[in-house]
Tab-separated table of C-alpha atoms and ligand atoms in Angstrom:
chain	number	residue	atom	x	y	z
A	881	MET	CA	-16.494	20.945	11.910
A	882	MET	CA	-14.197	19.493	13.873
A	883	ARG	CA	-10.543	20.588	15.132
A	884	LEU	CA	-7.990	16.554	13.954
A	885	VAL	CA	-5.018	16.232	14.121
A	886	TYR	CA	-2.996	14.099	12.080
A	887	PHE	CA	0.388	12.114	13.561
A	888	GLY	CA	2.387	10.777	10.573
A	889	SER	CA	2.358	11.754	7.263
A	890	GLY	CA	3.158	8.982	4.870
A	891	TYR	CA	0.469	7.822	2.393
A	892	VAL	CA	-2.383	7.688	5.357
A	893	GLY	CA	-1.661	10.721	7.184
A	894	GLN	CA	-1.290	13.375	4.127
A	895	VAL	CA	-4.210	11.530	1.992
A	896	ASN	CA	-6.423	11.712	5.482
A	897	ALA	CA	-5.216	14.808	6.058
A	898	ALA	CA	-5.883	16.664	3.289
A	899	VAL	CA	-9.465	15.022	2.052
A	900	GLN	CA	-10.424	15.815	6.146
A	901	ALA	CA	-9.454	19.632	5.011
A	902	SER	CA	-11.439	19.368	1.835
A	903	LYS	CA	-14.400	18.768	4.170
A	904	GLY	CA	-14.019	21.501	5.730
A	905	HIS	CA	-12.123	20.476	9.007
A	906	ASP	CA	-9.403	22.274	10.463
A	907	VAL	CA	-6.695	19.924	9.755
A	908	VAL	CA	-3.074	19.893	11.297
A	909	LEU	CA	-0.301	17.211	10.282
A	910	VAL	CA	2.698	16.379	12.979
A	911	ASP	CA	5.235	15.209	11.634
A	912	VAL	CA	9.049	15.102	13.322
A	913	ASP	CA	10.843	15.529	9.507
A	914	GLU	CA	11.048	19.138	8.965
A	915	SER	CA	11.031	19.148	5.368
A	916	ILE	CA	7.737	17.723	4.941
A	917	ILE	CA	6.443	20.231	7.260
A	918	LYS	CA	8.008	23.130	5.406
A	919	SER	CA	6.910	21.003	1.967
A	920	ILE	CA	3.399	20.446	3.067
A	921	ASN	CA	2.910	24.494	4.443
A	922	SER	CA	3.949	25.390	1.005
A	923	GLY	CA	1.030	23.434	-0.595
A	924	LYS	CA	3.205	20.544	-1.990
A	925	PRO	CA	2.845	16.717	-1.008
A	926	THR	CA	5.892	14.903	-0.598
A	927	ILE	CA	4.884	11.831	-1.898
A	928	TYR	CA	3.214	10.976	-5.387
A	929	GLU	CA	-0.593	10.131	-5.305
A	930	LYS	CA	-2.799	11.474	-7.974
A	931	GLY	CA	-4.891	14.395	-7.236
A	932	LEU	CA	-3.443	15.028	-3.914
A	933	GLU	CA	-1.333	18.138	-4.859
A	934	PRO	CA	-4.217	20.491	-6.007
A	935	LEU	CA	-6.300	18.961	-2.868
A	936	ILE	CA	-3.058	20.055	-0.483
A	937	LYS	CA	-2.448	23.283	-1.997
A	938	GLN	CA	-6.438	24.210	-1.629
A	939	ALA	CA	-6.513	23.237	1.771
A	940	VAL	CA	-3.387	25.083	2.804
A	941	ASP	CA	-4.487	27.900	0.840
A	942	ALA	CA	-7.811	27.745	2.592
A	943	GLY	CA	-6.002	28.159	5.904
A	944	LYS	CA	-7.624	24.482	6.751
A	945	LEU	CA	-4.605	22.649	6.396
A	946	LYS	CA	-1.600	23.534	7.839
A	947	ALA	CA	1.955	20.874	9.175
A	948	THR	CA	4.144	21.272	12.325
A	949	LEU	CA	6.860	20.145	14.340
A	950	ASP	CA	5.091	21.508	17.228
A	951	PHE	CA	2.834	18.264	18.732
A	952	ARG	CA	2.340	19.571	22.215
A	953	GLN	CA	0.129	22.500	20.681
A	954	ALA	CA	-1.167	20.531	17.998
A	955	VAL	CA	-2.658	18.127	20.359
A	956	LYS	CA	-3.906	20.901	22.774
A	957	ASP	CA	-5.718	22.796	19.865
A	958	SER	CA	-7.574	19.364	18.779
A	959	GLU	CA	-10.621	17.454	19.362
A	960	VAL	CA	-9.623	14.094	17.433
A	961	ILE	CA	-6.055	12.641	17.178
A	962	PHE	CA	-5.190	10.294	14.608
A	963	ILE	CA	-1.916	8.223	14.538
A	964	CYS	CA	-0.722	7.857	11.107
A	965	VAL	CA	2.754	6.647	11.753
A	966	GLY	CA	4.118	3.660	10.173
A	967	THR	CA	4.199	-0.029	11.688
A	968	PRO	CA	6.854	-1.690	9.393
A	969	SER	CA	8.372	-5.310	9.984
A	970	ASN	CA	10.752	-6.368	12.572
A	971	PRO	CA	13.291	-9.010	10.737
A	972	ASP	CA	11.183	-11.854	12.870
A	973	GLY	CA	8.233	-10.706	10.810
A	974	SER	CA	6.358	-9.359	13.988
A	975	ILE	CA	5.494	-4.936	13.675
A	976	ASP	CA	8.110	-2.822	14.750
A	977	LEU	CA	6.255	-0.677	17.332
A	978	ARG	CA	8.506	2.351	17.916
A	979	ALA	CA	6.832	5.304	16.349
A	980	ILE	CA	3.766	3.832	17.624
A	981	LYS	CA	5.070	3.965	21.123
A	982	SER	CA	6.936	7.214	20.989
A	983	VAL	CA	3.757	8.856	19.547
A	984	SER	CA	1.650	7.575	22.065
A	985	LYS	CA	3.912	8.724	24.858
A	986	ASN	CA	4.319	12.701	23.708
A	987	ILE	CA	0.350	12.009	23.233
A	988	GLY	CA	-0.104	10.983	27.110
A	989	LEU	CA	2.243	14.027	28.052
A	990	VAL	CA	0.400	16.317	26.649
A	991	LEU	CA	-2.967	14.702	27.368
A	992	LYS	CA	-1.892	14.497	31.161
A	993	GLU	CA	-2.140	18.539	31.530
A	994	CYS	CA	-5.519	18.855	28.987
A	995	VAL	CA	-7.391	15.729	28.656
A	996	ASP	CA	-11.442	17.761	28.137
A	997	ASN	CA	-12.794	14.586	25.890
A	998	LYS	CA	-10.366	14.416	23.353
A	999	VAL	CA	-10.247	11.182	21.297
A	1000	VAL	CA	-7.000	8.683	20.460
A	1001	VAL	CA	-7.572	7.542	16.807
A	1002	PHE	CA	-5.011	4.510	15.745
A	1003	LYS	CA	-5.636	4.590	12.183
A	1004	SER	CA	-2.127	2.634	11.883
A	1005	THR	CA	-2.052	-1.056	10.600
A	1006	VAL	CA	-1.127	-2.230	14.519
A	1007	LEU	CA	-2.329	-6.319	15.606
A	1008	PRO	CA	-5.373	-6.503	17.946
A	1009	TRP	CA	-4.019	-5.853	20.908
A	1010	VAL	CA	-1.638	-3.093	19.941
A	1011	PRO	CA	-4.620	-0.350	20.486
A	1012	VAL	CA	-5.527	-2.215	24.470
A	1013	GLU	CA	-1.898	-1.899	25.499
A	1014	MET	CA	-1.658	1.726	24.031
A	1015	LYS	CA	-4.850	2.780	26.007
A	1016	LYS	CA	-3.127	1.161	29.382
A	1017	TYR	CA	-0.104	2.966	28.386
A	1018	ILE	CA	-1.246	6.569	27.616
A	1019	GLU	CA	-3.790	6.315	30.381
A	1020	LYS	CA	-0.752	5.516	33.086
A	1021	ILE	CA	0.857	8.677	31.540
A	1022	THR	CA	-2.237	11.021	32.238
A	1023	GLU	CA	-3.793	9.024	35.427
A	1024	GLN	CA	-6.909	9.593	33.824
A	1025	LYS	CA	-9.715	7.422	31.344
A	1026	ILE	CA	-8.900	8.355	27.614
A	1027	SER	CA	-10.915	7.469	24.696
A	1028	VAL	CA	-8.994	5.468	22.498
A	1029	VAL	CA	-10.649	4.086	19.279
A	1030	MET	CA	-9.490	1.749	16.442
A	1031	ASN	CA	-9.999	3.428	12.653
A	1032	PRO	CA	-8.340	1.060	10.166
A	1033	GLU	CA	-7.588	2.788	6.973
A	1034	PHE	CA	-8.413	0.547	3.852
A	1035	LEU	CA	-7.062	3.625	0.781
A	1036	LYS	CA	-4.824	1.657	-1.799
A	1037	GLU	CA	-1.753	3.306	-3.166
A	1038	GLY	CA	-1.876	5.165	-6.404
A	1039	LEU	CA	-6.009	5.588	-6.101
A	1040	ALA	CA	-5.416	6.703	-2.401
A	1041	VAL	CA	-7.437	10.202	-2.979
A	1042	ASN	CA	-10.157	8.827	-4.468
A	1043	ASP	CA	-10.333	5.579	-2.097
A	1044	CYS	CA	-10.604	7.692	0.717
A	1045	LEU	CA	-13.191	10.454	-0.561
A	1046	ASN	CA	-15.469	7.681	-1.651
A	1047	PRO	CA	-14.275	4.955	0.898
A	1048	ASP	CA	-16.418	1.142	0.131
A	1049	SER	CA	-16.109	0.998	4.117
A	1050	ILE	CA	-16.027	3.126	7.284
A	1051	VAL	CA	-14.988	1.023	10.626
A	1052	ILE	CA	-14.749	2.746	14.189
A	1053	GLY	CA	-14.294	0.106	16.955
A	1054	GLY	CA	-14.041	1.762	20.331
A	1055	ASP	CA	-15.980	2.526	23.661
A	1056	LEU	CA	-19.258	4.570	22.576
A	1057	GLU	CA	-18.095	7.913	23.515
A	1058	GLY	CA	-15.205	7.629	21.198
A	1059	VAL	CA	-16.961	5.853	18.668
A	1060	GLU	CA	-19.529	8.534	18.410
A	1061	VAL	CA	-16.985	11.302	17.592
A	1062	VAL	CA	-15.155	9.614	15.009
A	1063	LYS	CA	-18.263	8.877	13.388
A	1064	ARG	CA	-18.560	13.227	13.188
A	1065	VAL	CA	-15.716	13.202	11.382
A	1066	TYR	CA	-17.096	10.847	8.613
A	1067	GLU	CA	-20.429	12.491	8.800
A	1068	TRP	CA	-19.832	13.955	4.887
A	1069	SER	CA	-19.455	10.496	4.125
A	1070	SER	CA	-22.550	8.382	2.342
A	1071	VAL	CA	-21.428	5.389	3.951
A	1072	LYS	CA	-22.441	4.330	7.110
A	1073	PRO	CA	-20.122	3.746	9.241
A	1074	SER	CA	-19.855	-0.577	10.771
A	1075	ILE	CA	-19.302	0.193	14.652
A	1076	THR	CA	-17.199	-2.705	16.238
A	1077	GLY	CA	-15.340	-3.423	19.493
A	1078	LEU	CA	-11.409	-1.739	19.634
A	1079	LYS	CA	-9.707	-5.148	19.019
A	1080	GLU	CA	-12.308	-6.191	16.047
A	1081	ALA	CA	-11.843	-3.368	13.993
A	1082	SER	CA	-8.397	-3.993	13.907
A	1083	LEU	CA	-8.183	-7.596	12.952
A	1084	VAL	CA	-10.376	-6.034	10.216
A	1085	LYS	CA	-7.404	-4.589	8.438
A	1086	TYR	CA	-5.418	-7.550	8.748
A	1087	ALA	CA	-8.082	-10.399	7.816
A	1088	LYS	CA	-8.947	-8.047	4.296
A	1089	ASN	CA	-5.264	-7.471	3.572
A	1090	SER	CA	-4.993	-11.304	4.224
A	1091	PHE	CA	-7.657	-12.546	2.441
A	1092	LEU	CA	-6.850	-10.276	-0.747
A	1093	ALA	CA	-3.508	-11.621	-0.650
A	1094	THR	CA	-4.500	-15.117	-0.136
A	1095	LYS	CA	-6.584	-14.404	-3.985
A	1096	ILE	CA	-3.640	-13.029	-5.609
A	1097	SER	CA	-1.553	-16.044	-4.122
A	1098	PHE	CA	-4.304	-18.372	-5.476
A	1099	ALA	CA	-4.707	-16.982	-8.902
A	1100	ASN	CA	-0.595	-17.608	-9.323
A	1101	VAL	CA	-0.944	-20.650	-8.214
A	1102	ILE	CA	-3.913	-21.753	-10.884
A	1103	ALA	CA	-1.661	-19.154	-13.556
A	1104	ASN	CA	1.461	-20.844	-12.565
A	1105	TYR	CA	-0.053	-24.893	-13.143
A	1106	CYS	CA	-1.869	-23.397	-16.574
A	1107	ASP	CA	1.621	-22.341	-17.505
A	1108	GLU	CA	3.118	-25.950	-16.877
A	1109	CYS	CA	0.313	-27.539	-18.574
A	1110	GLY	CA	-0.273	-25.242	-22.070
A	1111	LEU	CA	-3.619	-23.956	-20.507
A	1112	ASN	CA	-4.768	-20.462	-20.666
A	1113	ALA	CA	-4.799	-18.918	-17.346
A	1114	LYS	CA	-6.823	-15.687	-18.315
A	1115	GLU	CA	-9.567	-17.756	-19.483
A	1116	VAL	CA	-10.117	-19.910	-16.474
A	1117	LEU	CA	-9.751	-16.771	-13.834
A	1118	ARG	CA	-12.199	-14.913	-15.979
A	1119	VAL	CA	-14.695	-17.614	-16.092
A	1120	MET	CA	-14.170	-18.876	-12.787
A	1121	ALA	CA	-14.439	-15.111	-11.656
A	1122	GLU	CA	-17.695	-14.968	-13.293
A	1123	ASP	CA	-19.401	-16.812	-10.066
A	1124	GLU	CA	-20.879	-13.767	-7.707
A	1125	ARG	CA	-19.470	-15.669	-4.829
A	1126	ILE	CA	-15.914	-15.318	-5.962
A	1127	ASN	CA	-15.600	-12.175	-8.423
A	1128	PRO	CA	-12.399	-10.930	-10.424
A	1129	ARG	CA	-10.928	-8.259	-8.421
A	1130	PHE	CA	-7.211	-9.138	-6.539
A	1131	LEU	CA	-7.770	-12.360	-8.763
A	1132	ARG	CA	-5.257	-11.265	-11.587
A	1133	ASN	CA	-2.407	-13.341	-11.564
A	1134	GLY	CA	0.823	-11.636	-12.268
A	1135	PRO	CA	4.931	-11.056	-10.933
A	1136	GLY	CA	3.296	-11.782	-7.110
A	1137	PHE	CA	1.800	-9.073	-4.513
A	1138	GLY	CA	4.459	-6.147	-3.256
A	1139	GLY	CA	4.203	-2.836	-1.459
A	1140	SER	CA	4.340	-1.587	2.075
A	1141	CYS	CA	0.846	-3.748	3.719
A	1142	PHE	CA	0.824	-6.673	1.961
A	1143	PRO	CA	3.542	-9.058	2.918
A	1144	LYS	CA	3.926	-6.739	5.709
A	1145	ASP	CA	0.559	-7.727	7.384
A	1146	VAL	CA	0.256	-11.002	6.380
A	1147	ASN	CA	3.548	-11.660	8.075
A	1148	ALA	CA	2.767	-9.858	10.960
A	1149	LEU	CA	-0.577	-11.889	11.231
A	1150	MET	CA	0.573	-15.372	10.697
A	1151	ASN	CA	3.217	-14.674	13.285
A	1152	ASP	CA	0.283	-13.484	15.785
A	1153	MET	CA	-1.286	-16.766	14.687
A	1154	LYS	CA	2.279	-18.653	15.500
A	1155	GLY	CA	2.589	-19.467	11.748
A	1156	ASP	CA	-0.485	-20.683	10.842
A	1157	LEU	CA	-0.206	-22.678	7.879
A	1158	LEU	CA	-2.109	-21.172	5.230
A	1159	LEU	CA	-1.041	-17.399	5.827
A	1160	LYS	CA	2.380	-18.977	5.479
A	1161	ALA	CA	2.246	-21.017	2.201
A	1162	VAL	CA	0.634	-17.460	1.065
A	1163	LEU	CA	3.730	-15.880	1.053
A	1164	ASP	CA	5.695	-18.916	0.218
A	1165	VAL	CA	4.206	-18.761	-2.999
A	1166	ASN	CA	4.591	-15.138	-3.528
A	1167	ARG	CA	8.256	-15.352	-3.125
A	1168	ASP	CA	9.628	-16.849	-6.205
A	1169	GLN	CA	6.293	-15.756	-7.868
A	1170	TYR	CA	8.654	-12.698	-9.670
A	1171	LYS	CA	10.894	-16.310	-11.192
A	1172	GLN	CA	7.547	-17.533	-13.312
A	1173	MET	CA	8.552	-14.644	-16.037
A	1174	ILE	CA	11.830	-15.616	-16.031
A	1175	ARG	CA	10.669	-19.432	-16.225
A	1176	LEU	CA	8.362	-18.359	-19.599
A	1177	ALA	CA	11.281	-16.160	-20.803
A	1178	GLU	CA	13.432	-19.165	-20.926
A	1179	ARG	CA	10.929	-21.098	-22.846
A	1180	VAL	CA	11.084	-18.860	-26.073
A	1181	THR	CA	14.952	-17.092	-25.896
A	1182	LYS	CA	17.957	-18.332	-24.431
A	1183	LEU	CA	18.156	-15.067	-21.821
A	1184	GLU	CA	20.997	-13.588	-22.758
A	1185	GLY	CA	22.726	-10.372	-24.205
A	1186	THR	CA	20.263	-7.438	-23.186
A	1187	VAL	CA	16.650	-7.289	-21.539
A	1188	ALA	CA	14.697	-4.502	-20.908
A	1189	VAL	CA	12.151	-4.056	-18.423
A	1190	LEU	CA	9.648	-2.046	-18.084
A	1191	GLY	CA	7.704	-0.709	-14.799
A	1192	LEU	CA	9.897	-1.516	-11.368
A	1193	ALA	CA	6.821	0.398	-8.887
A	1194	PHE	CA	5.162	-2.596	-6.761
A	1195	LYS	CA	1.999	-1.498	-8.865
A	1196	PRO	CA	1.185	1.103	-11.719
A	1197	GLY	CA	0.255	4.347	-10.418
A	1198	THR	CA	2.688	4.679	-7.979
A	1199	ASP	CA	6.358	5.883	-7.306
A	1200	ASP	CA	6.466	3.497	-4.370
A	1201	VAL	CA	8.775	0.382	-5.163
A	1202	ARG	CA	8.780	-1.381	-1.491
A	1203	GLU	CA	8.669	-5.117	-1.812
A	1204	SER	CA	8.332	-4.781	-5.504
A	1205	PRO	CA	8.626	-7.614	-7.637
A	1206	ALA	CA	10.077	-6.274	-10.490
A	1207	ILE	CA	13.066	-5.166	-8.527
A	1208	LYS	CA	13.613	-9.001	-7.215
A	1209	LEU	CA	13.073	-9.242	-11.136
A	1210	VAL	CA	15.839	-6.508	-11.950
A	1211	LYS	CA	18.385	-8.193	-9.631
A	1212	GLU	CA	17.767	-11.944	-10.532
A	1213	LEU	CA	18.603	-10.839	-14.150
A	1214	VAL	CA	21.570	-8.477	-13.495
A	1215	ASN	CA	22.959	-11.681	-11.226
A	1216	ARG	CA	22.759	-14.090	-14.697
A	1217	ASP	CA	25.140	-11.262	-16.180
A	1218	LEU	CA	22.871	-10.213	-18.672
A	1219	LYS	CA	22.689	-5.937	-19.566
A	1220	VAL	CA	19.824	-4.623	-17.948
A	1221	ARG	CA	17.893	-1.458	-19.248
A	1222	VAL	CA	14.730	-0.647	-16.902
A	1223	TYR	CA	11.949	2.348	-17.647
A	1224	ASP	CA	9.249	3.357	-14.689
A	1225	PRO	CA	6.833	6.616	-15.793
A	1226	GLN	CA	7.607	6.846	-11.821
A	1227	ALA	CA	9.399	5.226	-9.591
A	1228	ILE	CA	12.499	5.313	-11.029
A	1229	ASP	CA	14.532	7.813	-8.894
A	1230	ASN	CA	13.340	5.343	-5.851
A	1231	ALA	CA	13.862	2.609	-8.469
A	1232	MET	CA	17.861	3.310	-8.773
A	1233	LYS	CA	18.456	3.656	-5.127
A	1234	GLU	CA	17.989	-0.110	-4.939
A	1235	LEU	CA	19.441	-1.379	-7.322
A	1236	SER	CA	23.117	-1.141	-9.392
A	1237	GLY	CA	24.662	-2.608	-12.350
A	1238	VAL	CA	21.708	-1.414	-14.453
A	1239	THR	CA	20.836	1.400	-17.257
A	1240	PRO	CA	18.517	3.460	-16.227
A	1241	CYS	CA	16.268	4.800	-19.416
A	1242	GLN	CA	14.141	7.909	-19.684
A	1243	SER	CA	11.048	6.539	-21.749
A	1244	VAL	CA	10.125	3.209	-23.437
A	1245	GLY	CA	11.377	3.969	-26.820
A	1246	GLU	CA	15.156	4.048	-25.717
A	1247	CYS	CA	14.964	1.099	-22.573
A	1248	VAL	CA	13.774	-1.474	-25.118
A	1249	GLN	CA	15.658	-0.202	-28.397
A	1250	ASP	CA	17.436	-3.261	-29.448
A	1251	ALA	CA	16.746	-5.360	-26.381
A	1252	ASP	CA	16.704	-9.131	-26.807
A	1253	VAL	CA	13.765	-10.161	-24.571
A	1254	ILE	CA	11.055	-7.336	-23.215
A	1255	PHE	CA	9.453	-7.799	-19.340
A	1256	ILE	CA	6.972	-5.998	-18.286
A	1257	PRO	CA	6.032	-6.702	-14.288
A	1258	VAL	CA	4.120	-3.640	-13.689
A	1259	PRO	CA	1.573	-3.046	-16.690
A	1260	TRP	CA	1.466	0.788	-16.651
A	1261	PRO	CA	-0.952	1.569	-19.748
A	1262	GLU	CA	1.670	3.119	-21.268
A	1263	PHE	CA	3.545	0.095	-22.154
A	1264	ASN	CA	0.775	-0.616	-24.110
A	1265	ASN	CA	2.440	0.333	-27.748
A	1266	VAL	CA	5.761	-1.075	-26.691
A	1267	ARG	CA	5.468	-3.517	-29.732
A	1268	GLU	CA	6.156	-0.254	-31.926
A	1269	TYR	CA	9.480	0.415	-30.165
A	1270	SER	CA	10.622	-3.337	-31.008
A	1271	PRO	CA	10.234	-6.563	-32.273
A	1272	ALA	CA	11.718	-8.539	-29.234
A	1273	PRO	CA	9.722	-11.496	-27.471
A	1274	ILE	CA	7.382	-9.539	-24.405
A	1275	ILE	CA	7.184	-11.571	-21.397
A	1276	GLN	CA	4.005	-9.571	-19.074
A	1277	GLY	CA	3.837	-10.196	-15.408
A	1278	HIS	CA	0.216	-9.226	-15.951
A	1279	PRO	CA	-1.531	-10.745	-18.848
A	1280	LEU	CA	-4.828	-10.367	-17.743
A	1281	ILE	CA	-4.433	-6.786	-18.211
A	1282	ILE	CA	-2.217	-5.623	-21.023
A	1283	GLY	CA	-0.681	-6.511	-23.961
A	1284	LEU	CA	-2.892	-9.350	-25.235
A	1285	ASN	CA	-2.692	-8.096	-28.920
A	1286	VAL	CA	1.481	-7.324	-28.417
A	1287	PHE	CA	2.260	-11.040	-28.091
A	1288	THR	CA	0.996	-14.016	-28.629
A	1289	LEU	CA	3.166	-17.290	-27.532
A	1290	GLY	CA	1.257	-20.449	-28.283
A	1291	ALA	CA	-0.593	-21.953	-25.707
A	1292	PHE	CA	0.839	-20.177	-22.753
A	1293	SER	CA	-1.287	-17.595	-20.783
A	1294	PHE	CA	-0.120	-14.210	-22.404
B	762	LIG	C1	-3.612	-2.776	0.012
B	762	LIG	C2	-5.116	-2.856	-0.358
B	762	LIG	O1	-5.149	-2.948	-1.159
B	762	LIG	C3	-5.669	-1.839	0.600
B	762	LIG	O2	-6.976	-1.976	0.737
B	762	LIG	C4	-4.731	-1.333	1.805
B	762	LIG	O3	-5.403	-0.292	2.792
B	762	LIG	C5	-3.776	-1.185	1.954
B	762	LIG	O4	-3.037	-1.903	1.347
B	762	LIG	C6	-2.866	-0.704	3.141
B	762	LIG	O5	-2.944	-1.562	3.830
B	762	LIG	O6	-2.121	0.302	3.596
B	762	LIG	P1	-1.732	-1.275	-1.806
B	762	LIG	O7	-0.771	-2.377	-1.137
B	762	LIG	O8	-1.769	0.036	-2.066
B	762	LIG	O9	-3.106	-1.933	-0.993
B	762	LIG	O10	-2.129	-1.984	-3.036
B	762	LIG	P2	-3.070	-3.182	-4.004
B	762	LIG	O11	-3.734	-2.147	-5.271
B	762	LIG	O12	-4.308	-3.535	-2.659
B	762	LIG	O13	-1.930	-4.191	-4.673
B	762	LIG	C7	-1.267	-4.640	-3.779
B	762	LIG	C8	-0.358	-5.955	-4.367
B	762	LIG	O14	-1.029	-7.200	-5.117
B	762	LIG	C9	0.219	-5.243	-5.780
B	762	LIG	O15	1.673	-5.654	-5.537
B	762	LIG	C10	-0.264	-5.625	-6.904
B	762	LIG	O16	0.613	-5.730	-8.095
B	762	LIG	C11	-0.743	-7.365	-6.473
B	762	LIG	N1	-2.059	-7.642	-7.190
B	762	LIG	C12	-3.603	-6.945	-7.077
B	762	LIG	C13	-2.236	-8.265	-7.877
B	762	LIG	O17	-1.001	-9.172	-8.152
B	762	LIG	N2	-3.141	-9.358	-8.308
B	762	LIG	C14	-4.458	-8.440	-8.381
B	762	LIG	O18	-5.740	-8.742	-8.811
B	762	LIG	C15	-4.347	-7.415	-7.604
């Protein structure tokens, strides 16, 4: 068993720390936020993620996981140091590296006194030149060679624990010695790690997210065209995806992709490529895709009075509303002076921090009661029975997933 430290307790840090502790490693989670430290040490995650709470509780009770503000001691006691801090977007679309630099500096200052073959691993999503620059930066502080490895994270929010326990692939890039150490961290997994160069491992993450985002924008372009011409988009996409070379995953049309990753990562890669036209088009399509729901609504109704919006998270299964198309939709409806009622099984509190002029509801029934139109931008399973509560027209963002029996609108792609 190995001694691991994780810097940063967002989705990636908390979930990885809990999963590795459940596999028997001794894990310390470092953060600068004292409330997170207290919460983890009392066995409670600070994010909603299916299966995370029992995992953290068991690991803390078993003494396998603890959280601390004391990064010095944590680094001194560790064999492998994972950096999982956020890399948000700057206003120009590039990535904000302040947290990465600050953590790298702190790690460097401790390693100066106690290198003993510790390996520094980047899990944060960073462009290929970043781990190379950070390696130089840390080595300048320590005045000795440091093993730096890139081990990108592919977990999905809402399915994070399962993705982490059963990864599709494990990518480890860097110098041979460092790679061998990180391979041991994942010895419990049946997946054979893919070994690459340091920079290649960083780019794999951006390339994967950008490809999946491209698939979604493509599906949306085809579906919008179908809506325009009165074709059944669901049928076209389903049959197209029967080709093994294409496959149905991430080919679901809807109100556009959101979340803390796809928009940020495609933007960052496009920027680093000096404005690549394909990636620019993917983002351009996505920016206004939520409006397709409004266009469809206007075909069947005047869009006035009271509207209900079911689902506010950026996708089902999460309380995260970052870059959520549903939030963009609600803001647009409010701007049109409609009375807007909103409901989400998990994300209502986070959403209400972003919204004003709307009525938050506690249930599907309360939200749709007397509504003139019901929008379902996020296909939470509990919205399947919405028809029991209201006869109003239902405009769905993800026609491939739910509600095909709920409301059929002529030739449109519902
Ligand atoms: C995404 C990737 O799927 C993960 O592999 C990656 O680790 C993560 O970003 C990250 O970079 O950290 P996530 O943002 O959690 O994961 O969510 P996804 O399930 O990928 O969905 C992203 C967005 O695309 C959501 O808004 C979703 O509703 C939308 N989507 C997804 C579609 O509109 N259509 C689809 O067919 C699939």
